[in-house]
Tab-separated table of C-alpha atoms in Angstrom:
chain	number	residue	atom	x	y	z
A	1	UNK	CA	1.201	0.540	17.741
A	2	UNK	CA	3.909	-0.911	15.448
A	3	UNK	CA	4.059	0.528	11.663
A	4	UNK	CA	2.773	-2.234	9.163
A	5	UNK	CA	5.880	-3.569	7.181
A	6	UNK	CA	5.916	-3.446	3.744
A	7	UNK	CA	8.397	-4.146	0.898
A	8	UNK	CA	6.961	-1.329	-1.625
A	9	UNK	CA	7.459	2.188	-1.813
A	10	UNK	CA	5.482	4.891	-0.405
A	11	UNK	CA	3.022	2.806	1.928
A	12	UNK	CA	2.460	3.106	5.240
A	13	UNK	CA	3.661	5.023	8.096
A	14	UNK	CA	6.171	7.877	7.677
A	15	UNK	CA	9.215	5.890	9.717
A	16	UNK	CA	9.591	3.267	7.183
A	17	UNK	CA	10.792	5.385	3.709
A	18	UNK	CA	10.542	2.281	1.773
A	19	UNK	CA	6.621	2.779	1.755
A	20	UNK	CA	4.441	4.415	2.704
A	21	UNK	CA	-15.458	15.934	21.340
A	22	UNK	CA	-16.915	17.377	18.814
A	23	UNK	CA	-17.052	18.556	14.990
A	24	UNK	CA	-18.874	21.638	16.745
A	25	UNK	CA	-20.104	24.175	14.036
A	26	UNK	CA	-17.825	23.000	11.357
A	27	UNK	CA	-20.367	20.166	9.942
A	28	UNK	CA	-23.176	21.955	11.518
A	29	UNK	CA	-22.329	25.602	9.397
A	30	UNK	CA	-22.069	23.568	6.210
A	31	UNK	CA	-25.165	21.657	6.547
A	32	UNK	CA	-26.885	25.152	7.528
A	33	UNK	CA	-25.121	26.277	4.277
A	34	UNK	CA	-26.165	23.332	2.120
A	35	UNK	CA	-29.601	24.053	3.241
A	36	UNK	CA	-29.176	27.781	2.016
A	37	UNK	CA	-30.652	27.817	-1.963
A	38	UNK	CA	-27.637	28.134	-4.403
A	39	UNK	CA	-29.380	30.508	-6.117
A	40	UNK	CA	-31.519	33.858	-4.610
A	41	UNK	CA	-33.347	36.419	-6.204
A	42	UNK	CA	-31.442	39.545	-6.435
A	43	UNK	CA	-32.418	43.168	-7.875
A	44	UNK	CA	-30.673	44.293	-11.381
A	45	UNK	CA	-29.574	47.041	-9.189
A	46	UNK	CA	-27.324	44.894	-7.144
A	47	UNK	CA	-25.933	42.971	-10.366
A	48	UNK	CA	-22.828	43.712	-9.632
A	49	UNK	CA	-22.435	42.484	-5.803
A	50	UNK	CA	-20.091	39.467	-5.351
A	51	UNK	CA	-21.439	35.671	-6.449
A	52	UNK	CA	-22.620	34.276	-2.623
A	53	UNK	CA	-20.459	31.814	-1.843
A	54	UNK	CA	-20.679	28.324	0.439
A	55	UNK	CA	-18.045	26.606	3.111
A	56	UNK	CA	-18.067	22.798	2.661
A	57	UNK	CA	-16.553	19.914	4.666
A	58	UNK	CA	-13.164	18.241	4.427
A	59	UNK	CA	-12.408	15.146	6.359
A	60	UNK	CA	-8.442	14.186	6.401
A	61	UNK	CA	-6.722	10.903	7.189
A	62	UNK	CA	-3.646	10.450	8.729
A	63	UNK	CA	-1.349	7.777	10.953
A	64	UNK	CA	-2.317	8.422	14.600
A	65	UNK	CA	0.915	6.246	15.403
A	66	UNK	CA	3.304	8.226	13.294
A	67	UNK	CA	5.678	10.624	14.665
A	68	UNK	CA	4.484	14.076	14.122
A	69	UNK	CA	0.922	12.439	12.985
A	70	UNK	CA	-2.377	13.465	13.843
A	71	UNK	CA	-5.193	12.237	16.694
A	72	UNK	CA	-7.667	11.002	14.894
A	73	UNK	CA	-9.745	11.887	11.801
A	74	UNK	CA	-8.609	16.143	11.531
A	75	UNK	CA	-11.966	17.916	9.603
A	76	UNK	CA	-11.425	21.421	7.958
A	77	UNK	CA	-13.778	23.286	5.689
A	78	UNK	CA	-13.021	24.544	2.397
A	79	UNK	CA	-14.800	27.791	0.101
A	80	UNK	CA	-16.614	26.228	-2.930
A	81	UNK	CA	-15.646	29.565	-4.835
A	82	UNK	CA	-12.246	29.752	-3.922
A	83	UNK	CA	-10.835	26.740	-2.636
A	84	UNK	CA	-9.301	28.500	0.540
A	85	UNK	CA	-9.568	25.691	3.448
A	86	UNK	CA	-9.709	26.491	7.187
A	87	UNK	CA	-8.245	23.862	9.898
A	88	UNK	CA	-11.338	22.576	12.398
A	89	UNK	CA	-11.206	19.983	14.821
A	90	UNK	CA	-10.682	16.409	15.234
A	91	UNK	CA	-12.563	12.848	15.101
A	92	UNK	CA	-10.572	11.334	17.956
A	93	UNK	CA	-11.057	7.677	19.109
A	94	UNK	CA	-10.379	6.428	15.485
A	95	UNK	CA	-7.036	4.801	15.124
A	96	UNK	CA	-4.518	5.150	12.214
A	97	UNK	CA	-7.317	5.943	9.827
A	98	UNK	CA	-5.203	6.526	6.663
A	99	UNK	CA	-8.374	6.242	4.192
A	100	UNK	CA	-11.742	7.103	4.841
A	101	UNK	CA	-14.848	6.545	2.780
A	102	UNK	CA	-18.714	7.922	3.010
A	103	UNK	CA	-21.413	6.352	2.958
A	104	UNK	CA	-24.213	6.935	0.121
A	105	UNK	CA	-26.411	9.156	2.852
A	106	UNK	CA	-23.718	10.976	3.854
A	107	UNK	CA	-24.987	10.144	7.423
A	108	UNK	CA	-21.464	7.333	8.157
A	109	UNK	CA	-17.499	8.389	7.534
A	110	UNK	CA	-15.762	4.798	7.406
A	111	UNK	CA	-11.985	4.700	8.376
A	112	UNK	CA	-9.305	1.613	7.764
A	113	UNK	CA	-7.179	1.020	10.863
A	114	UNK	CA	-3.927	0.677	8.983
A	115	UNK	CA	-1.512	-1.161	11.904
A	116	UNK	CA	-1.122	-5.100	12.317
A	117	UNK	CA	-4.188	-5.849	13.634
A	118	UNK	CA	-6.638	-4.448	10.844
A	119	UNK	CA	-8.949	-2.951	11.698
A	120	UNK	CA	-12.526	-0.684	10.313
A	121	UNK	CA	-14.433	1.738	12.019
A	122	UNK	CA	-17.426	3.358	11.832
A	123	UNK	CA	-18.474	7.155	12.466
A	124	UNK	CA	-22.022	8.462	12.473
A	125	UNK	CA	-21.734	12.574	11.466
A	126	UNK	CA	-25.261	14.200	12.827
A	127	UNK	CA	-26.607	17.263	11.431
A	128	UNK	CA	-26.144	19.176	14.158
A	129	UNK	CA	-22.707	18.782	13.836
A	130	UNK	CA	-21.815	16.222	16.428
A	131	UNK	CA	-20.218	13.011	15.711
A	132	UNK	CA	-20.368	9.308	17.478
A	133	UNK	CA	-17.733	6.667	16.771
A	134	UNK	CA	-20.595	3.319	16.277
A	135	UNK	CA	-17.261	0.960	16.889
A	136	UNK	CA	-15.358	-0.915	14.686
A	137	UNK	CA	-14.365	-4.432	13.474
A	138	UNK	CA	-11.642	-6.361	12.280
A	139	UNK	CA	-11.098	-7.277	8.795
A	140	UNK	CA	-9.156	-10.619	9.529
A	141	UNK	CA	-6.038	-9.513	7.502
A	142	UNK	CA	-3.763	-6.862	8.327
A	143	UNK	CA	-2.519	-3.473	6.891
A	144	UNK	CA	-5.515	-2.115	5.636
A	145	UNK	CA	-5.008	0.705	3.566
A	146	UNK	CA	-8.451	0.975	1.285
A	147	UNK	CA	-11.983	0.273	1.746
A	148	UNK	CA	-15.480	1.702	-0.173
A	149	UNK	CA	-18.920	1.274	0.124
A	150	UNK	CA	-21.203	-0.536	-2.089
A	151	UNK	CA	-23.888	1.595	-4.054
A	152	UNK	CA	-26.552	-0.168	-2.001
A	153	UNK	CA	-25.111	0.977	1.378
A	154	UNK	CA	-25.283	-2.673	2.826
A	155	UNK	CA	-21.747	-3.375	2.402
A	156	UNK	CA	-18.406	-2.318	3.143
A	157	UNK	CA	-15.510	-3.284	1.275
A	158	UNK	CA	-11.906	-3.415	2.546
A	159	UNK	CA	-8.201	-4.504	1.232
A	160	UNK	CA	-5.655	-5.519	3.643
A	161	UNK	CA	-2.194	-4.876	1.950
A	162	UNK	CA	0.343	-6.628	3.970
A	163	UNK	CA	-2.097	-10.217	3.909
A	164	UNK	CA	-2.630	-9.716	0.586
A	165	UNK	CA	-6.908	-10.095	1.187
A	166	UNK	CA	-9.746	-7.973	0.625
A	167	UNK	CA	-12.915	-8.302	2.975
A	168	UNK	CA	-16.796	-7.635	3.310
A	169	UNK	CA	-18.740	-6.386	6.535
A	170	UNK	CA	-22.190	-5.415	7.033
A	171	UNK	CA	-23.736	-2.158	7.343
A	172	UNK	CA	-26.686	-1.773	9.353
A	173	UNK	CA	-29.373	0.631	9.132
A	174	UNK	CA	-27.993	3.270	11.260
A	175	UNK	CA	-24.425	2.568	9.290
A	176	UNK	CA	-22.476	0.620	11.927
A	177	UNK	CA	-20.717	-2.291	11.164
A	178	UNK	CA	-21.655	-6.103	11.945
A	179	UNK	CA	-19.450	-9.045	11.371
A	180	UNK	CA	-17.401	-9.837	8.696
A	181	UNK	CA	-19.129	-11.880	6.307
A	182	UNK	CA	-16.331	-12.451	3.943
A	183	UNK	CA	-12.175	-12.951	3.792
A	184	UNK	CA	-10.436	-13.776	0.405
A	185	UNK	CA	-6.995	-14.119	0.524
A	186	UNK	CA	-4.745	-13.674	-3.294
A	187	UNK	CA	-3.116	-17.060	-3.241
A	188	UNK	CA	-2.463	-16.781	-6.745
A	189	UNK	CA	-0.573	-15.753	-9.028
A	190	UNK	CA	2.620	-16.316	-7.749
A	191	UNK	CA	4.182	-12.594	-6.441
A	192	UNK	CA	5.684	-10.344	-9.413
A	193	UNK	CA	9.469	-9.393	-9.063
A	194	UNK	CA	10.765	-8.090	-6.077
A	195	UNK	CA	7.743	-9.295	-3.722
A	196	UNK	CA	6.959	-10.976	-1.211
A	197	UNK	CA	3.844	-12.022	-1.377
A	198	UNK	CA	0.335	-10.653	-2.480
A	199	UNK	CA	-0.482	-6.864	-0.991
A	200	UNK	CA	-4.106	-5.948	-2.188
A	201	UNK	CA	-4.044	-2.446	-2.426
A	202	UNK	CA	-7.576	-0.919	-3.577
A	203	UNK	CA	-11.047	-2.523	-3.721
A	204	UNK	CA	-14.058	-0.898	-5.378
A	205	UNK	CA	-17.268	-1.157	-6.812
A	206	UNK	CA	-17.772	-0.975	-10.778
A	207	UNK	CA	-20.006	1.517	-12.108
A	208	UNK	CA	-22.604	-1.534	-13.122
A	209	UNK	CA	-23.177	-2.288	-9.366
A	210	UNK	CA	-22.691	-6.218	-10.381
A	211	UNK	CA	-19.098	-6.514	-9.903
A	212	UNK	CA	-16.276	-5.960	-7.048
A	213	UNK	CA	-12.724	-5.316	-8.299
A	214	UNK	CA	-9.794	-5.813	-6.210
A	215	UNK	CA	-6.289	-3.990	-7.264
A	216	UNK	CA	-3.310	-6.605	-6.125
A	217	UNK	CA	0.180	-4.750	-5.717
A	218	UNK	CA	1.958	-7.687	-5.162
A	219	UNK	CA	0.647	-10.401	-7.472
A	220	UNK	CA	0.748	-7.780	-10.410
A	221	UNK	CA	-3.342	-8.861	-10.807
A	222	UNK	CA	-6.816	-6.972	-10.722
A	223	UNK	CA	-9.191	-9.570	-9.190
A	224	UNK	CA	-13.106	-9.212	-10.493
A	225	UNK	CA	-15.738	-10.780	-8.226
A	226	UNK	CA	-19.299	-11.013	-7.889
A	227	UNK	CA	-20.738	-10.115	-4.633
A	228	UNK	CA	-24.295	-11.937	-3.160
A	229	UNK	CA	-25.501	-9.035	-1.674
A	230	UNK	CA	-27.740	-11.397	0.099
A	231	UNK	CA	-25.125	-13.240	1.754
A	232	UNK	CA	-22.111	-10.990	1.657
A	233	UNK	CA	-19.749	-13.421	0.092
A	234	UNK	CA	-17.198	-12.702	-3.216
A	235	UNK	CA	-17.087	-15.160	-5.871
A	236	UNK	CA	-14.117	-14.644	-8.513
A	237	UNK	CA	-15.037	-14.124	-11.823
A	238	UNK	CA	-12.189	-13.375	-13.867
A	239	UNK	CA	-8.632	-11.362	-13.549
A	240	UNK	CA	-6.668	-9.389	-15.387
A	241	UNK	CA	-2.409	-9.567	-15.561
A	242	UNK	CA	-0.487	-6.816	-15.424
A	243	UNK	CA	3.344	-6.409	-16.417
A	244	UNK	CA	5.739	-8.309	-13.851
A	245	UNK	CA	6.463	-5.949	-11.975
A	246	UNK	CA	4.261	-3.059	-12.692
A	247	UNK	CA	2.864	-3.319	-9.396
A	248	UNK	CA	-0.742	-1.828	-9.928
A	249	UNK	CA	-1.847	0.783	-7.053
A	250	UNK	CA	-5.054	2.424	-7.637
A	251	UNK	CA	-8.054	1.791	-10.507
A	252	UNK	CA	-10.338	4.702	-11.542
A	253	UNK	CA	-13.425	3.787	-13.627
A	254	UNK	CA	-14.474	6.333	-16.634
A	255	UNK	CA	-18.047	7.513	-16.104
A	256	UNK	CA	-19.128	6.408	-19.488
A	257	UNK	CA	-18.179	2.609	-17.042
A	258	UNK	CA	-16.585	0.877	-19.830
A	259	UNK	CA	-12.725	2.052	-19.391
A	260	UNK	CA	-10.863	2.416	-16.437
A	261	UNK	CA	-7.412	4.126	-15.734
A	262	UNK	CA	-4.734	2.063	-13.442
A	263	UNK	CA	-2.176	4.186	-11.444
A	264	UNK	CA	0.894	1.368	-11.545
A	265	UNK	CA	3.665	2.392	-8.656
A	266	UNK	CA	6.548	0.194	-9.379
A	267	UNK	CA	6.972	0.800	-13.110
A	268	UNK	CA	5.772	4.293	-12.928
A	269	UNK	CA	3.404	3.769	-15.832
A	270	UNK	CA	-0.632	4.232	-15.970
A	271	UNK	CA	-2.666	1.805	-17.574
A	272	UNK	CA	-5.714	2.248	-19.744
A	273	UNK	CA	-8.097	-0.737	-19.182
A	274	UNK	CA	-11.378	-1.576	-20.914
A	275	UNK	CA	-14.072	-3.120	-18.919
A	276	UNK	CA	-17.043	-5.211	-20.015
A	277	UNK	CA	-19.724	-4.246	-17.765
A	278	UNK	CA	-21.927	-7.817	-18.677
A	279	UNK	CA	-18.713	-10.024	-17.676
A	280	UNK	CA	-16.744	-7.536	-15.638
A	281	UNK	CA	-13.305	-8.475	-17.034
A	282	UNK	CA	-11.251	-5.366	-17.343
A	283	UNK	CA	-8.647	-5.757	-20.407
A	284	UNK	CA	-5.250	-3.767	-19.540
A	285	UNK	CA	-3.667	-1.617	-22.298
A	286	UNK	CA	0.003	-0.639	-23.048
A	287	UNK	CA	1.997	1.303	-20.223
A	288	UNK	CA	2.053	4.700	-20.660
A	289	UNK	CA	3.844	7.779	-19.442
A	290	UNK	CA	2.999	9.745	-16.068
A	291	UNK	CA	4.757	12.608	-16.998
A	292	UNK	CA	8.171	12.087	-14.976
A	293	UNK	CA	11.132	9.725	-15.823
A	294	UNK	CA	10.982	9.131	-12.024
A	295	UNK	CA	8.687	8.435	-9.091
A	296	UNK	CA	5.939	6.538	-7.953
A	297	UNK	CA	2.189	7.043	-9.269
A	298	UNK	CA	0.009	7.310	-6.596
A	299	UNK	CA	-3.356	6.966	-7.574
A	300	UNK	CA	-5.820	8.736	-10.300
A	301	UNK	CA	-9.104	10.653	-10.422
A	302	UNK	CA	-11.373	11.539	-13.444
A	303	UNK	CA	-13.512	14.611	-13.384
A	304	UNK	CA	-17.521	14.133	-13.150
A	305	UNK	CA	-17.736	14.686	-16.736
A	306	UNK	CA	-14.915	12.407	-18.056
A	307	UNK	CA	-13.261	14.957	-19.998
A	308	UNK	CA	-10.055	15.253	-17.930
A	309	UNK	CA	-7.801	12.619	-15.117
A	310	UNK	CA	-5.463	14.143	-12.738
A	311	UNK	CA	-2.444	11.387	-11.747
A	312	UNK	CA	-0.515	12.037	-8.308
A	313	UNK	CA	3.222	11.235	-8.537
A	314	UNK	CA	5.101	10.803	-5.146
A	315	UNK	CA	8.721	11.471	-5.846
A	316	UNK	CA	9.040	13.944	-8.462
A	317	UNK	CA	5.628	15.413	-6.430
A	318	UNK	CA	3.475	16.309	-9.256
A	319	UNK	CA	0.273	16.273	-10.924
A	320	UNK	CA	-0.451	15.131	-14.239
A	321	UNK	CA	-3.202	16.249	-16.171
A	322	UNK	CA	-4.350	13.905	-19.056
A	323	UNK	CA	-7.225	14.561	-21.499
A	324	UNK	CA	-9.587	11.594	-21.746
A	325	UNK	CA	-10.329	10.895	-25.377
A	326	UNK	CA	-11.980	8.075	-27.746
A	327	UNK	CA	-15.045	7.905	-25.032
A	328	UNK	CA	-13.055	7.298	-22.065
A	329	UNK	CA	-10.684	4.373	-24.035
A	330	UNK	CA	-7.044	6.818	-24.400
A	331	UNK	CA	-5.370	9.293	-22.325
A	332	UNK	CA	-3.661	11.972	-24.053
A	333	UNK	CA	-0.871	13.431	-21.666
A	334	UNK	CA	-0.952	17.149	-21.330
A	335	UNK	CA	0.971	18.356	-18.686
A	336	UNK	CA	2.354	18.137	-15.097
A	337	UNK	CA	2.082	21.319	-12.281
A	338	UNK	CA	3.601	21.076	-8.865
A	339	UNK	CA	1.587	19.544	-6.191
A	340	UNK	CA	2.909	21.978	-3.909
A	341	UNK	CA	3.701	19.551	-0.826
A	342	UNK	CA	5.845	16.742	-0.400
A	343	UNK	CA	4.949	13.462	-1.482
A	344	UNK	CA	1.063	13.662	-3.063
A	345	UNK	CA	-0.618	10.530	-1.234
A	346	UNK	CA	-3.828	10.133	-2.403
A	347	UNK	CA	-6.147	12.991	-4.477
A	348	UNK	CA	-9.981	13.834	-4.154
A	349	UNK	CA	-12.580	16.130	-6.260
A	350	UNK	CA	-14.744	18.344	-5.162
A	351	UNK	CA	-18.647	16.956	-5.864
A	352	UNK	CA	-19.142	19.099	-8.733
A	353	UNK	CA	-15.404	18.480	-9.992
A	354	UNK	CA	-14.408	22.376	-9.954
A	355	UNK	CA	-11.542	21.518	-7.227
A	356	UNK	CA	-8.861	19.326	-6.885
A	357	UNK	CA	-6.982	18.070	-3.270
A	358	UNK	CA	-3.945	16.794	-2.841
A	359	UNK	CA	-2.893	14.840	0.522
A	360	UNK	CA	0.678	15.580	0.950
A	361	UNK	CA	2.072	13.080	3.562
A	362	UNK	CA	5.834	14.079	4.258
A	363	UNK	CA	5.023	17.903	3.858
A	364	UNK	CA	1.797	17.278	6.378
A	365	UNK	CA	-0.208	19.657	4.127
A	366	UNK	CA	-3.419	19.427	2.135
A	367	UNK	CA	-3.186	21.408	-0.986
A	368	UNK	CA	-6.443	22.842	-3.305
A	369	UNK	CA	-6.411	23.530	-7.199
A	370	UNK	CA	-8.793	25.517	-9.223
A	371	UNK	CA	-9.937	23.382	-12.451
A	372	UNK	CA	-10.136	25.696	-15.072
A	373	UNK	CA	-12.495	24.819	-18.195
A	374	UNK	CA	-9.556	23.308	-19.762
A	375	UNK	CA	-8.797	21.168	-17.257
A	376	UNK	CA	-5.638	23.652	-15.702
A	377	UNK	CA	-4.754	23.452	-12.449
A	378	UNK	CA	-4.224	26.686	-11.000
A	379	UNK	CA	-3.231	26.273	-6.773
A	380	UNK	CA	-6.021	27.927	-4.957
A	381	UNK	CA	-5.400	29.299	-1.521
A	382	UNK	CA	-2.456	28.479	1.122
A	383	UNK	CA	-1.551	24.540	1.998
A	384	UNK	CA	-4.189	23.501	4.489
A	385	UNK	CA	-1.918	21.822	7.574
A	386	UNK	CA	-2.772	18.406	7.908
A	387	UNK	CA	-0.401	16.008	10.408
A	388	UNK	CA	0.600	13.042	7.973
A	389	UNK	CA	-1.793	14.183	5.413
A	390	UNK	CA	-2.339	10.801	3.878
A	391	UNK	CA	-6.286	11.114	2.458
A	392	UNK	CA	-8.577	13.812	2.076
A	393	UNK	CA	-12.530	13.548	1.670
A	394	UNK	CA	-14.230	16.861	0.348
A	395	UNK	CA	-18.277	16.136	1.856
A	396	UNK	CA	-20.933	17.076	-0.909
């Protein structure tokens, strides 16, 4: 397979700088663990034995055509007390899946193809631990390098960067994938500076459930549409314009659902965005800092109770932590910590937002934080190796 071109930083495969079997007992311990009550009666004797802990799952992307990358989708399990993560084994017949999303049962792992020919696949994880790859489709555009699931499980969402178009496929009930139902293509606006043409980059589902949003490297633009979830088709509704040039990467939505946070890679800014739920136009803010005079933002995450975001900066490799204020509508810059790998891809929470991840894709490493009640991060355990680390999915 040939690494998909692209003219912006940090995409894509590892060769081109400019940019960037079985799960055995490793699913099949957790679920026993999950089934396992958090909580036991225990005598006041015994007060003062250790808090029982769980293992949970991690699923990792990486570039299955990149030198030194992985074979498949690599799975490791991580403590819930501690953060410590243990390697496992690998998803294999999935290729180049460099972001992976889960479906609302937990019962379906999705996977872009990210190569020329783009591409989504489909994984069914059993309970007993065994996995079965349902097949996989193509999106009609190529590059693919994001895709979610819609809260009603029926669809799945996908951007193709290097088309520049952002496309909608079936589910079915047992979470494998029909026919595309749906290709939109950013004709307009014209590129920003320094492009070539329009690169979607992220598509995701508002917190309202009524409204698509599509993130648009290229064209400098975040696209809101409508989706029939009848029909499967995107209608445009309104977008919003960014700086020329600001080249916007990744969106974030405040749980409160009326602000959202843009991670902006070719400016090196973040952007605080307020969103009308009823109309679903987002309104960008003012630039503001990520912490380093250098580098390019990655993407951002907000923790479960909106009191704290945690930015990813690829370059100066760093995390910064931002206190969410004014109801979700400012970010107050705190501070920045190592991300203790080389160059922080992509970032995930834990479910219950006590741990942080950080996909390290030139370092191949996966690194865990502890989030302390003020929103510290404090490195938890060793780096986790992970071939082309490139996204990591904790599994609740």
């Amino acid at each position: 397979m040939n690494a998909v071109p692209s003219p912006a930083p940090g995409h894509g495969l590892p060769a081109a700088p400019s940019r960037r079997s079985l799960l055995g007992g490793l699913l099949a311990g957790a679920a026993a663990l999950a089934a396992t009550p958090a909580i036991l009666a225990t005598p006041a004797h015994a007060s003062a034995r250790p808090a029982p802990t769980a293992t949970r799952p991690l699923l990792l992307g990486t570039y299955t055509s990149a030198e030194g990358g992985g074979t498949g989708i690599g799975t490791a399990t991580y403590d819930t007390a501690t953060g410590a993560t243990t390697p496992g084994l690998v998803i294999t017949g999935v290729e180049n899946p460099s972001y992976l999303a889960l479906h609302p049962s937990g019962a379906t792992v999705y996977a872009v193809a990210e190569q020329d020919a783009g591409a989504v696949t489909a994984v069914a994880l059993a309970p007993d631990g065994t996995y079965e790859v349902l097949g996989t489709r193509p999106t009609g555009g190529s590059g693919p390098t994001h895709l979610s699931v819609h809260p009603s499980g029926r669809w799945l969402l996908s951007a193709n960067y290097t088309s520049g178009s952002v496309a909608v496929h079936p589910i079915a009930q047992d979470g494998s994938l029909g026919e595309r139902t749906d290709l939109v293509t950013h004709s307009s606006p014209p590129p920003g500076p320094g492009q070539n043409g329009p690169h979607a980059h992220q598509i995701v589902t508002a917190p309202d459930g009524g409204h698509v949003l599509a993130v648009d490297l290229g064209t400098d633009t975040v696209y809101t549409y409508r989706l029939d979830e009848s029909a499967g088709m995107l209608t445009e509704v309104s977008r919003a314009a960014l700086a020329p040039g600001s080249g916007p990467r990744d969106l974030t939505f405040h749980p409160g659902g009326r602000s959202a946070y843009l991670a902006c890679e070719l400016d090196n800014t973040t952007v605080v965005c307020a969103y009308d739920p009823g109309s679903g136009t987002l309104t960008p803010g003012a630039g503001q800092s990520t912490g380093s005079d250098t580098g390019y933002p990655a993407q951002l995450v907000v923790t479960g109770d909106g009191s704290y975001a945690y930015l990813a900066n690829r370059g100066p490799n760093s995390l910064t932590r931002y206190a969410v204020e004014d109801g979700g509508a400012a970010l107050r810059l705190l501070d920045t910590v190592p991300a203790g790998g080389d160059w922080p891809r992509q970032l995930a929470l834990s479910p219950d937002s006590s741990l942080l991840f950080a996909a390290n894709q030139r370092s191949s490493t996966v690194t865990a934080f502890r989030i302390g009640s003020d929103g510290s991060l404090t490195p938890a355990g060793d780096p986790l190796p992970a071939p082309v680390a490139v996204c990591v999915l904790p599994l609740p």
